[in-house]
Short mmCIF file of C-alpha atoms and ligand atoms in Angstrom, two decimals:
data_model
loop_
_atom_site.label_atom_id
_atom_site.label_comp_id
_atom_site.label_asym_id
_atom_site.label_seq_id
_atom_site.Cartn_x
_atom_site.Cartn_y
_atom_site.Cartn_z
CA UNK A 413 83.09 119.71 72.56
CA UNK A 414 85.23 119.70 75.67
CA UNK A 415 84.71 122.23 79.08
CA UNK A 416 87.80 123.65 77.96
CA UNK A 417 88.88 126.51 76.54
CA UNK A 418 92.27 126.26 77.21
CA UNK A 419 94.58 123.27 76.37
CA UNK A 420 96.55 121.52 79.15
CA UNK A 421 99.56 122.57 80.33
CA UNK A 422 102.86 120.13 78.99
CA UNK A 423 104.24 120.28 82.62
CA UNK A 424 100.04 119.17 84.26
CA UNK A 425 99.91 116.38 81.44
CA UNK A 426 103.50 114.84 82.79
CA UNK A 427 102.42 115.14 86.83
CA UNK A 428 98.86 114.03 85.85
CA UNK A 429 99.36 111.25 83.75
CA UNK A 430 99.59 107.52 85.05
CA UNK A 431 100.13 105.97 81.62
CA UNK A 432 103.96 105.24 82.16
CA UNK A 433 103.52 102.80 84.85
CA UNK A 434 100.04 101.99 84.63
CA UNK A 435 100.43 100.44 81.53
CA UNK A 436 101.11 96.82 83.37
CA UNK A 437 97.49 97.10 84.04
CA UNK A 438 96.31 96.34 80.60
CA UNK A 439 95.51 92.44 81.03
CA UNK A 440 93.15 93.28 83.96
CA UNK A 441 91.54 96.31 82.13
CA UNK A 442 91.28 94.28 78.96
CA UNK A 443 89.30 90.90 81.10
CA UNK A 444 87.08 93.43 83.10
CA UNK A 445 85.91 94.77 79.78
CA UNK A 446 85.05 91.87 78.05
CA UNK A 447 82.83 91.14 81.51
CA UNK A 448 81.17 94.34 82.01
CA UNK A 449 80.32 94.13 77.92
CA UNK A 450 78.74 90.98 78.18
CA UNK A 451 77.25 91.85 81.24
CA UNK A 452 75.79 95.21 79.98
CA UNK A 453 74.09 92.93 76.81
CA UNK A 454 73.27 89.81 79.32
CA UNK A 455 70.87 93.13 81.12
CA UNK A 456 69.80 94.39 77.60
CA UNK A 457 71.92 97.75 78.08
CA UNK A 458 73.41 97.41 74.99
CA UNK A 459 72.77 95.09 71.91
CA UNK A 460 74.20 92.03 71.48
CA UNK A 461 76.06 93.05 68.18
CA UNK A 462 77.22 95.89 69.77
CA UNK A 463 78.69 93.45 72.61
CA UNK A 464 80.31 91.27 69.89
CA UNK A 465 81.87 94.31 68.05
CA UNK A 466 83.08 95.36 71.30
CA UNK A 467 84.34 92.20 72.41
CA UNK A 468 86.28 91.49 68.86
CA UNK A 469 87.40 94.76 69.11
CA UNK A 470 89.10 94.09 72.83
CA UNK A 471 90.55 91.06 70.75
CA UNK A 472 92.23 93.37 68.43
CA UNK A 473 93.56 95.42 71.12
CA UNK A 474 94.86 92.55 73.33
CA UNK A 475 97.24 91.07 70.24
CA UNK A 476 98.45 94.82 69.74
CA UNK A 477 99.56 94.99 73.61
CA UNK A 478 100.54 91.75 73.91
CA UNK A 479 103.10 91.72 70.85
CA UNK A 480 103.94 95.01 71.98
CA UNK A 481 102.59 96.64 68.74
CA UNK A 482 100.57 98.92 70.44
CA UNK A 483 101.18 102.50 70.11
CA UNK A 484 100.53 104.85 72.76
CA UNK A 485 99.48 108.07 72.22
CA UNK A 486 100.82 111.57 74.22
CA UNK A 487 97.47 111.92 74.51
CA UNK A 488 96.92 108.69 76.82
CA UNK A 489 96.42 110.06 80.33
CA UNK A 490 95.99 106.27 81.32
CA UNK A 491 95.73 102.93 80.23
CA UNK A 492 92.10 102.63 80.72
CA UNK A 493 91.54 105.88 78.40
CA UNK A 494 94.46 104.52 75.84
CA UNK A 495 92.73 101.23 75.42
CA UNK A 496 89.19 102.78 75.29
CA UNK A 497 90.56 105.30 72.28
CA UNK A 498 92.19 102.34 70.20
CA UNK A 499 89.04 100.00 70.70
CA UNK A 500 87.19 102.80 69.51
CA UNK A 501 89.58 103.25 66.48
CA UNK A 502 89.69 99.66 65.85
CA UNK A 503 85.66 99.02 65.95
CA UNK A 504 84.26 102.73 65.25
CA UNK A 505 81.40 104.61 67.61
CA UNK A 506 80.65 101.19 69.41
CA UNK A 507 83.41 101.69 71.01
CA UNK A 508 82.25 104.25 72.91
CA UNK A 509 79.65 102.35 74.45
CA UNK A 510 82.04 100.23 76.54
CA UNK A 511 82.17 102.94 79.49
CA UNK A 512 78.46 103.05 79.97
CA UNK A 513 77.27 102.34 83.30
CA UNK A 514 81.61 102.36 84.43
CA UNK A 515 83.38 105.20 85.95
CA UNK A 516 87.26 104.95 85.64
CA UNK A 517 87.16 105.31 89.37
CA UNK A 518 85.52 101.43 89.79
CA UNK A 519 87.68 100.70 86.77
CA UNK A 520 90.72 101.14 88.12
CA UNK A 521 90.10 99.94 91.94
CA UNK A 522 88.68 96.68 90.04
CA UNK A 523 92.01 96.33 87.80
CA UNK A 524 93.74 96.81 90.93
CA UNK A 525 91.78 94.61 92.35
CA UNK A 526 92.44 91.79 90.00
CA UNK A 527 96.18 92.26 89.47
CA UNK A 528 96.86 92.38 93.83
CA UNK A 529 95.23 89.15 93.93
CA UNK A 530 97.28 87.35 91.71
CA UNK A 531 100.34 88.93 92.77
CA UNK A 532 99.48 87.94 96.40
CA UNK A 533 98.63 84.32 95.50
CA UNK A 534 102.16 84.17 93.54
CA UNK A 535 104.01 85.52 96.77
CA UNK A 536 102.15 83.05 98.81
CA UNK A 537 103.32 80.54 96.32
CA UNK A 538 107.06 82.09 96.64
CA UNK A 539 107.32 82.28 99.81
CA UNK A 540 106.15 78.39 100.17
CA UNK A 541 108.97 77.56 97.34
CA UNK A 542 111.18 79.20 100.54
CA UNK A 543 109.90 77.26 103.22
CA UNK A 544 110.47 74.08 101.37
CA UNK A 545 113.67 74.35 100.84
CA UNK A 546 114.26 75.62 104.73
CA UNK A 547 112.59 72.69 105.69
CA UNK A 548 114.90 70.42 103.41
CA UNK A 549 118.46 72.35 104.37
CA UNK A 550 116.80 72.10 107.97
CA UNK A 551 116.15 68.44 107.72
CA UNK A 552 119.63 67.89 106.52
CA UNK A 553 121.42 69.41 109.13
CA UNK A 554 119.25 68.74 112.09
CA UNK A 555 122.04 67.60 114.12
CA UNK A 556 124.80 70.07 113.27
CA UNK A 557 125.70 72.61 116.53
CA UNK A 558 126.38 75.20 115.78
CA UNK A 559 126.52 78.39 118.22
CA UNK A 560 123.42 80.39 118.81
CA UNK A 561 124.44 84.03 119.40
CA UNK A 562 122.86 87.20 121.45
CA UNK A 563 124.40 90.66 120.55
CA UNK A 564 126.36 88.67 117.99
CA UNK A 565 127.87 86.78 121.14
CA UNK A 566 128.41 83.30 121.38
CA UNK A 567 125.43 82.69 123.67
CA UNK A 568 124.03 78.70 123.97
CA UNK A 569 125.06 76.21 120.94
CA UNK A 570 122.20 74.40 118.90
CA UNK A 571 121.87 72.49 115.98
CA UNK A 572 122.05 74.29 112.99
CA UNK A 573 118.43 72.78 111.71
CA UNK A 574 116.88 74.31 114.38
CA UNK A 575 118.41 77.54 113.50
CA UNK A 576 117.29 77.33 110.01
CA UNK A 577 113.72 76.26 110.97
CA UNK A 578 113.33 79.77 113.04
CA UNK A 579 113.19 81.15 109.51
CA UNK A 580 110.97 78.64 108.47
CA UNK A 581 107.92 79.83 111.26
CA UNK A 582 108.68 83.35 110.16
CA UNK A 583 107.81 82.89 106.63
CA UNK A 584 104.93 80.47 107.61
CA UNK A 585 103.63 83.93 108.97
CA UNK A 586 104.11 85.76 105.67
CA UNK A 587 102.24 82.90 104.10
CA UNK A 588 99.67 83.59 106.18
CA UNK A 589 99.51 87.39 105.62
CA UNK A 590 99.91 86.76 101.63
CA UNK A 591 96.93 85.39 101.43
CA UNK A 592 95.22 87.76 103.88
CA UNK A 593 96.06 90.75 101.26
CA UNK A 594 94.87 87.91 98.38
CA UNK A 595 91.91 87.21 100.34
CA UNK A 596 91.07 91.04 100.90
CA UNK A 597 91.43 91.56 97.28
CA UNK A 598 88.68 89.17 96.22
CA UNK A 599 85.91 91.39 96.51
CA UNK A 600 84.48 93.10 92.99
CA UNK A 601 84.53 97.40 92.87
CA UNK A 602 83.33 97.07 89.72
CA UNK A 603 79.56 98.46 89.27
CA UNK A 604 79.94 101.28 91.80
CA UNK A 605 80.05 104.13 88.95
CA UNK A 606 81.79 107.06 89.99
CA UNK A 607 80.94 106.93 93.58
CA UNK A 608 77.24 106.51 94.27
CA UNK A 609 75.94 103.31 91.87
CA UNK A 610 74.64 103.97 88.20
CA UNK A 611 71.75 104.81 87.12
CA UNK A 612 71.36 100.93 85.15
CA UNK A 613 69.88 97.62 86.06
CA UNK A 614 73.40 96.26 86.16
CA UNK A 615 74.26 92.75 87.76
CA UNK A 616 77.48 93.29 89.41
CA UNK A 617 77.07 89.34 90.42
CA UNK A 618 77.58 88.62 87.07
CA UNK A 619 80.55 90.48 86.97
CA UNK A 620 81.54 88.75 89.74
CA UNK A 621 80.98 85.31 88.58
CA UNK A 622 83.02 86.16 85.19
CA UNK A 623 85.88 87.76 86.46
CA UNK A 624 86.08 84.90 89.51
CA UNK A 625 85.54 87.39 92.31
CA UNK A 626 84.02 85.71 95.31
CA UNK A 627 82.28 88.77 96.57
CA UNK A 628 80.98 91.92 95.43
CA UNK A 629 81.88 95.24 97.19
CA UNK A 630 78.72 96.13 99.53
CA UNK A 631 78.97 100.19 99.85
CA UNK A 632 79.46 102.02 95.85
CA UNK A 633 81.41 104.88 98.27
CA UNK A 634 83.73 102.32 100.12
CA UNK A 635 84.24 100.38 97.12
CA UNK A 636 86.27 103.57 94.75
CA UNK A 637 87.85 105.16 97.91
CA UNK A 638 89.03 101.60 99.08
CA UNK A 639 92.73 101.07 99.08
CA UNK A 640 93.42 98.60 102.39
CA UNK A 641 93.91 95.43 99.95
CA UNK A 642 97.32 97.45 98.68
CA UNK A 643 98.18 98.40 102.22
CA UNK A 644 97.34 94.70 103.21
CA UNK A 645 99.80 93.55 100.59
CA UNK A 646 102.60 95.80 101.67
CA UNK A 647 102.25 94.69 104.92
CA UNK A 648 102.71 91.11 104.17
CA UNK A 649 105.72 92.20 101.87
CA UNK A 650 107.43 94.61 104.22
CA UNK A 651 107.29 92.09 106.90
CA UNK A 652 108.41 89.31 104.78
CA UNK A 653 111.34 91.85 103.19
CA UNK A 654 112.33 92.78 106.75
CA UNK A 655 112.65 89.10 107.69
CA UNK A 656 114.64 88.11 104.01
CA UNK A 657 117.08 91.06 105.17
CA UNK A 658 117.93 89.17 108.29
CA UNK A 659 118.43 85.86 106.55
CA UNK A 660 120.29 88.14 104.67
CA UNK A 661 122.35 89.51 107.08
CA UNK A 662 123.60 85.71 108.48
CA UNK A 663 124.36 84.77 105.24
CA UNK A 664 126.65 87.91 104.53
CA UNK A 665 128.81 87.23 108.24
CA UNK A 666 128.60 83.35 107.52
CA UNK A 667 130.31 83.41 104.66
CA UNK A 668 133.09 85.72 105.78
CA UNK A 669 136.46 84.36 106.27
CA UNK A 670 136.18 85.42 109.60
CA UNK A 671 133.12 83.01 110.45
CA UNK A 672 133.70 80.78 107.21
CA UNK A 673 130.28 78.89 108.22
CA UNK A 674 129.11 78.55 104.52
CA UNK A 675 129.54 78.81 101.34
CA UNK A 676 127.29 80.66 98.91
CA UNK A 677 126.64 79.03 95.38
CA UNK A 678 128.69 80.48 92.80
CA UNK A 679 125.24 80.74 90.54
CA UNK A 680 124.18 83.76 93.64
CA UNK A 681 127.63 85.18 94.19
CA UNK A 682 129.73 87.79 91.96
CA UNK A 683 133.28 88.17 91.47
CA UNK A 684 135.66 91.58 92.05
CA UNK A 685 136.83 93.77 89.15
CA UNK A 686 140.07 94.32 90.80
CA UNK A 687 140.83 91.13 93.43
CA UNK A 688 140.68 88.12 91.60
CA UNK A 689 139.99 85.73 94.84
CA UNK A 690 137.09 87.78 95.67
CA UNK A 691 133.84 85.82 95.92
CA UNK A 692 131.13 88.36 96.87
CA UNK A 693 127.88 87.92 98.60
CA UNK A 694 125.89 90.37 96.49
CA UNK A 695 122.66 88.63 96.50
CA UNK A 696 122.77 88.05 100.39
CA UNK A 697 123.84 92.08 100.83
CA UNK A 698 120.68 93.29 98.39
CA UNK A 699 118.41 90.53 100.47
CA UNK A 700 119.54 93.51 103.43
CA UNK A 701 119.23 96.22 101.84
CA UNK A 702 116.36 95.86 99.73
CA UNK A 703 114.00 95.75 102.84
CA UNK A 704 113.37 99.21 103.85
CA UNK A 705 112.58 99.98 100.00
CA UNK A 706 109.40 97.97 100.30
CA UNK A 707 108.79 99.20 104.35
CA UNK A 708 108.88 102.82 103.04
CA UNK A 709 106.09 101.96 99.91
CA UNK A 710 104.08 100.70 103.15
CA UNK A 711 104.78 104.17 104.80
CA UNK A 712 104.36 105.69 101.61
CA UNK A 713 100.97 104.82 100.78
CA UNK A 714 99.79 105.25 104.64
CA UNK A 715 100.75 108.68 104.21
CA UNK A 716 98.45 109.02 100.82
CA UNK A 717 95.53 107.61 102.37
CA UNK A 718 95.94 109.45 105.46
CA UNK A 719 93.18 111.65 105.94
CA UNK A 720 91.92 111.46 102.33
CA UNK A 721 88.20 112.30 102.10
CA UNK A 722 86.15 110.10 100.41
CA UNK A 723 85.88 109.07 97.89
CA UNK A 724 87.97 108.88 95.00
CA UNK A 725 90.94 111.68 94.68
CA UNK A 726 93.77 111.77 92.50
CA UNK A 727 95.93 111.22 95.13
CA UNK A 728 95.01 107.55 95.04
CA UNK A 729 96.68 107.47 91.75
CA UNK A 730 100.09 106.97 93.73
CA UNK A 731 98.76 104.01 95.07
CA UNK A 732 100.15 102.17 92.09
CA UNK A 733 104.12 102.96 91.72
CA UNK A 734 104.52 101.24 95.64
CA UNK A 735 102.55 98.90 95.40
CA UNK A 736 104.27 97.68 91.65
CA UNK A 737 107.63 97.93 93.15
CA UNK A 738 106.52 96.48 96.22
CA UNK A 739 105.32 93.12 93.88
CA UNK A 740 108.38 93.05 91.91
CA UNK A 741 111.29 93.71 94.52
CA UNK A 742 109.43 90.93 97.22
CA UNK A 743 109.50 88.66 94.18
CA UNK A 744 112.84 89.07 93.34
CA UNK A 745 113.92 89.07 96.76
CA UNK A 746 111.95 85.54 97.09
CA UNK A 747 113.34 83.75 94.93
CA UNK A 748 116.98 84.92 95.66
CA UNK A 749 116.39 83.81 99.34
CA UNK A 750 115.39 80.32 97.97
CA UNK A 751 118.13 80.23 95.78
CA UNK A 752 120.57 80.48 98.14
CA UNK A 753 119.06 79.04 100.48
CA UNK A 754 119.09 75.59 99.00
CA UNK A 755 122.49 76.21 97.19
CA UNK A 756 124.48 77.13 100.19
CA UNK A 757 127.03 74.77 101.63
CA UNK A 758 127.73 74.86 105.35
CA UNK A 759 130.86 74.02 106.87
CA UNK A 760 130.04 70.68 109.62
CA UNK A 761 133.53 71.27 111.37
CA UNK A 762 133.79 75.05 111.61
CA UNK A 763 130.30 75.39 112.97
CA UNK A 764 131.10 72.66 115.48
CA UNK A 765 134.55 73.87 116.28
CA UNK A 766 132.60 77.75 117.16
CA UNK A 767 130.02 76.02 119.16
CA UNK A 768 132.62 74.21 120.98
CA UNK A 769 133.60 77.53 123.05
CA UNK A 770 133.02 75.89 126.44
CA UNK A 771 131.83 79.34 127.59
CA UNK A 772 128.77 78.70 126.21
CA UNK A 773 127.84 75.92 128.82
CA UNK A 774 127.55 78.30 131.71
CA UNK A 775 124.38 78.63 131.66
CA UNK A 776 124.22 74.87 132.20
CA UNK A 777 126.56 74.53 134.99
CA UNK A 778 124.42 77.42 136.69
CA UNK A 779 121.19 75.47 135.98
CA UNK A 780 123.24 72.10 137.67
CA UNK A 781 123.83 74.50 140.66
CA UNK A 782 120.54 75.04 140.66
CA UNK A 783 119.71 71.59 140.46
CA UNK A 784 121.70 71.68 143.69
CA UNK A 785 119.40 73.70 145.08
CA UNK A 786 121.33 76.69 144.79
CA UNK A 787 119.27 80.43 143.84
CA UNK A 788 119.69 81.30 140.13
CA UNK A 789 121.12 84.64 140.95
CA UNK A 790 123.52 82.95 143.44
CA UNK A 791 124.62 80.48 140.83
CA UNK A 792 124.97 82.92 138.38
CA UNK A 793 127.31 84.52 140.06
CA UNK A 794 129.30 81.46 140.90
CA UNK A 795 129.73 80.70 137.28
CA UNK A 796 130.51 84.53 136.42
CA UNK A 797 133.08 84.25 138.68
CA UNK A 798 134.46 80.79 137.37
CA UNK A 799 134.41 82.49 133.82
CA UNK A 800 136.14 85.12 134.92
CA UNK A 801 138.89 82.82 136.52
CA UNK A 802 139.23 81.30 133.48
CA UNK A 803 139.21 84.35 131.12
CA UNK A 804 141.89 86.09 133.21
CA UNK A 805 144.52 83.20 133.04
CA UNK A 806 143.50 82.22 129.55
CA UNK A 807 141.93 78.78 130.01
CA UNK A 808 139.13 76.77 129.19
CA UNK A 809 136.57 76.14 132.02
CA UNK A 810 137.99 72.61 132.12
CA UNK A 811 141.40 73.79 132.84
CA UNK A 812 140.27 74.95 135.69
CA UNK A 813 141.34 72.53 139.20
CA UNK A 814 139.78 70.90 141.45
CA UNK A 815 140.76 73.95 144.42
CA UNK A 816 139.66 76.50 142.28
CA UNK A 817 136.41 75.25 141.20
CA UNK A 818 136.02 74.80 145.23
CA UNK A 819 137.40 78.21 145.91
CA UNK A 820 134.19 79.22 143.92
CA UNK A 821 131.91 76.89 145.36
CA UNK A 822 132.30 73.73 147.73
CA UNK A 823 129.37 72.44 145.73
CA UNK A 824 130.95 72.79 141.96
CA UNK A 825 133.97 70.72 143.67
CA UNK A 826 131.60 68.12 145.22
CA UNK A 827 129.96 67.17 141.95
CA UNK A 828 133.19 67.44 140.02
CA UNK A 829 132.16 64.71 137.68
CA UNK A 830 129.15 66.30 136.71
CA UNK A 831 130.83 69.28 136.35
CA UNK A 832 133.12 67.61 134.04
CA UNK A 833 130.88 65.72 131.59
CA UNK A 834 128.31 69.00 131.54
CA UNK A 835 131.45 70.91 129.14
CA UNK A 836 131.50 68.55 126.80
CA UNK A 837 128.95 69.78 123.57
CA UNK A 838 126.73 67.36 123.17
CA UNK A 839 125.36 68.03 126.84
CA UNK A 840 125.24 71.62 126.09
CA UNK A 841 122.94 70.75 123.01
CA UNK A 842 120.73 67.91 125.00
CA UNK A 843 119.95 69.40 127.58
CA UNK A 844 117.42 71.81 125.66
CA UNK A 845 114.65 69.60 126.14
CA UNK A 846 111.83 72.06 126.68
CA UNK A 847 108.86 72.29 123.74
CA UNK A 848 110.52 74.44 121.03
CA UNK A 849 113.99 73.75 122.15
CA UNK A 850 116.55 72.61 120.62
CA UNK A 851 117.30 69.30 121.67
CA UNK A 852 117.25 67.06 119.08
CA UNK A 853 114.28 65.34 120.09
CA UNK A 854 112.63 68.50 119.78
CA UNK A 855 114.03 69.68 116.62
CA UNK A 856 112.68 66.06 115.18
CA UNK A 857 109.24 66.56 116.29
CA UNK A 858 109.70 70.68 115.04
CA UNK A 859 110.72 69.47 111.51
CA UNK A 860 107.58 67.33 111.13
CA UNK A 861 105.36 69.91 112.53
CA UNK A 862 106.83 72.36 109.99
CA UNK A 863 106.13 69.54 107.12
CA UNK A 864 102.53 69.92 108.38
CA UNK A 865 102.19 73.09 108.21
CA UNK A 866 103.70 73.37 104.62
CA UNK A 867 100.97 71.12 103.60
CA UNK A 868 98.56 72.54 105.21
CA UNK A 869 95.85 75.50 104.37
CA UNK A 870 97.76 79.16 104.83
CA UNK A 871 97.13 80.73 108.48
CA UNK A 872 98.74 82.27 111.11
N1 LIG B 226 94.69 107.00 86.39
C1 LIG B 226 93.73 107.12 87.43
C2 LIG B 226 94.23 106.44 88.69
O1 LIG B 226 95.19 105.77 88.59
C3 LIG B 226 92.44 106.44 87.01
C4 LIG B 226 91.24 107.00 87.65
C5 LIG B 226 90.97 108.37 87.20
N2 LIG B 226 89.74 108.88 87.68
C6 LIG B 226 89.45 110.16 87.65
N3 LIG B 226 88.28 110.50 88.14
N4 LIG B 226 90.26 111.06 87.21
O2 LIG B 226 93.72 106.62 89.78
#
């Protein structure tokens, strides 16, 4: 019998139906059956043979999905009702015992559930493959200056390991909020019925224990209108896509002819169709772009659970489609960043030659003024003025003589010498001795820090 009168309308069947994408939930939905059948006979619900049926039935089904022999039916709304009909087909009316004391709204919050935790735990894992390898290309070019831009301006030069390990902390954050969503995710749904409990001595602990949850969900109502693990996930993903699209970026203007600071592996680069010399960062470009994909799942499913009474709706159905192309674009994205990352080749004398711009010490000889005891605002101006002097008539600021450098300041001419020996790079580069600079005393004791952290427990 059915409520119905009426069939469903083709057109309600296609927007209602989850079964095209939800389908990827079937290893989840197949191991919280097996659970909540040998829970329900561990509590007498059902018989023990009726358990065993059930559970060689789920066997059945499993092979079917997993050699991708199982046929789906137009009739599958979801992948929880399209496993439930074959297992029934497969082992008879026992099959219909499976959804006693279930709801498909705990069902598919616990699926969720179980699938968002492993994903998480295999982005944590990604992101530390990333962090490895920064950590190595860091290590390897601790010493190689480089020049450290603001508004894409030369600005101060450092060493290009330092550079690299500014990546490193950001990820070491994404770690951190990886396993935040994994963590989050660890709690069981399962057992909260259709909203309010069932109406069965159930022992959701055993669930639990089975299915290797390390909590179970306190409140039946929070647990099937809870969605925050997903939006704790694509957090961690958006931030880490946003910060893959800056590495990105670099990578894209470093390996232009017009910086020529690197060069990307051939194994992450393509070719033209039309100019044969062409080598093309693609990989580095779709690191850029594919950011704001996964930001907008974030906004995405904000906007779904905005406002949504409890407890379960429909509208939680589009949790899924984000939060699936959240998992695989962040993956993809991962292990394209580490790719490169430790395939890239960077070029020692270019990178040395750009940070050689002697414009870039004048912050320095404004701090030696200061040294002097001059103001910082007055010695900025000195030196604005001496870089304008030099600009003007096309010079370095070493060209610049003795009279004019006292023209500027008595002082400047005074300490000549000093003057002198602070344009020469290496200065520029030492002199950055505060914590977290990048002197290369302090990139040394940044890189073993880092190699701590690596090793040690994820956290922010
Ligand atoms: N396909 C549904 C979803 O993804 C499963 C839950 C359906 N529950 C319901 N009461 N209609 O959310």
């Amino acid at each position: 019998m059915s409520r119905f009168r009426e069939p469903q309308h083709p057109d309600f069947q296609r927007l209602n139906a989850s079964i095209s994408f939800d389908r990827r939930l079937w290893p989840y939905d197949v191991a919280q059956s097996r659970a909540h059948a040998r829970m329900l006979a561990e509590r007498g619900i059902i018989a023990s043979e009726d358990r065993d049926a059930m559970l060689k039935g789920l066997d059945a089904v499993e092979r079917e999905l997993t050699e991708d022999r199982f046929e789906f039916e137009p009739g599958d709304e979801d992948i929880h009702m399209a496993i439930e009909r074959r297992l029934t087909e497969i082992a008879g009316p026992v099959g219909g015992k499976l959804h006693t004391a279930r709801s498909r709204n705990d069902q598919v919050v616990t699926d969720l559930a179980m699938y968002t935790r492993e994903r998480a735990e295999a982005a944590r894992v990604a992101v530390e493959a990333l962090m490895a390898a920064l950590l190595e290309r860091a290590r390897e070019h601790s010493d190689w200056a480089m020049p450290g831009y603001t508004h894409l301006q030369r600005a101060q030069p450092v060493y290009l390991g330092h550079h690299l390990l500014a990546y490193f902390w950001m990820l070491a954050r994404d770690r951190a909020r990886f396993e935040f969503a994994r963590r989050e995710a660890d709690r069981l749904p399962l057992g909260a019925g259709a909203l309010a409990g069932v109406s069965f001595e159930t022992d959701r602990r055993f669930v639990a224990r089975e299915l290797g949850f390390a909590e179970v969900v306190p409140n039946s109502i929070d647990a099937v209108s809870n969605r925050d693990f997903v939006l704790d996930y694509l957090n961690a993903a958006a931030t880490c896509a946003t910060h893959l699209s800056r590495l990105g970026a670099e990578l894209v203007l470093w390996c232009s002819s017009e910086f020529s600071f690197c060069e990307l592996p051939d194994e992450w680069s393509s070719g033209s169709s039309i100019m044969p010399q062409k080598k093309n960062p693609d990989a580095a470009e779709l690191l850029r772009a594919k950011a704001p994909r996964v930001v907008s799942h974030l906004a995405a499913l904000h906007g779904v659970m905005h406002a949504l009474p409890l407890t379960y709706n429909k509208d939680l159905q589009e949790d899924k489609e984000h939060l699936f192309d959240a998992i695989d674009t962040i993956e993809l994205a991962l292990a394209a960043a580490t790719g490169m990352i430790a395939g890239v080749s960077f070029d020692r004398e270019r990178m040395s030659e750009a940070a050689a711009d002697e414009l870039t010490a004048a912050t320095d000889v404004a701090d030696m003024l200061v040294g002097l005891g001059v103001p910082f605002r007055e010695a900025h101006g000195v030196v604005a003025g001496l870089v304008r002097t030099a600009v003007d008539s096309e010079r370095p600021l070493s060209g610049l003589t003795t009279d004019e450098l006292r023209a500027h300041s008595p002082l400047l001419a005074e300490h000549e010498g000093r003057f002198r020996e602070l344009l020469t790079q290496e200065s520029w580069l030492e002199s950055k001795v505060s914590e977290g600079g990048t002197s290369l005393a302090r990139v040394r004791a940044q890189l073993e820090l880092a190699r701590a952290t690596l090793d040690g427990p994820p956290r922010s």
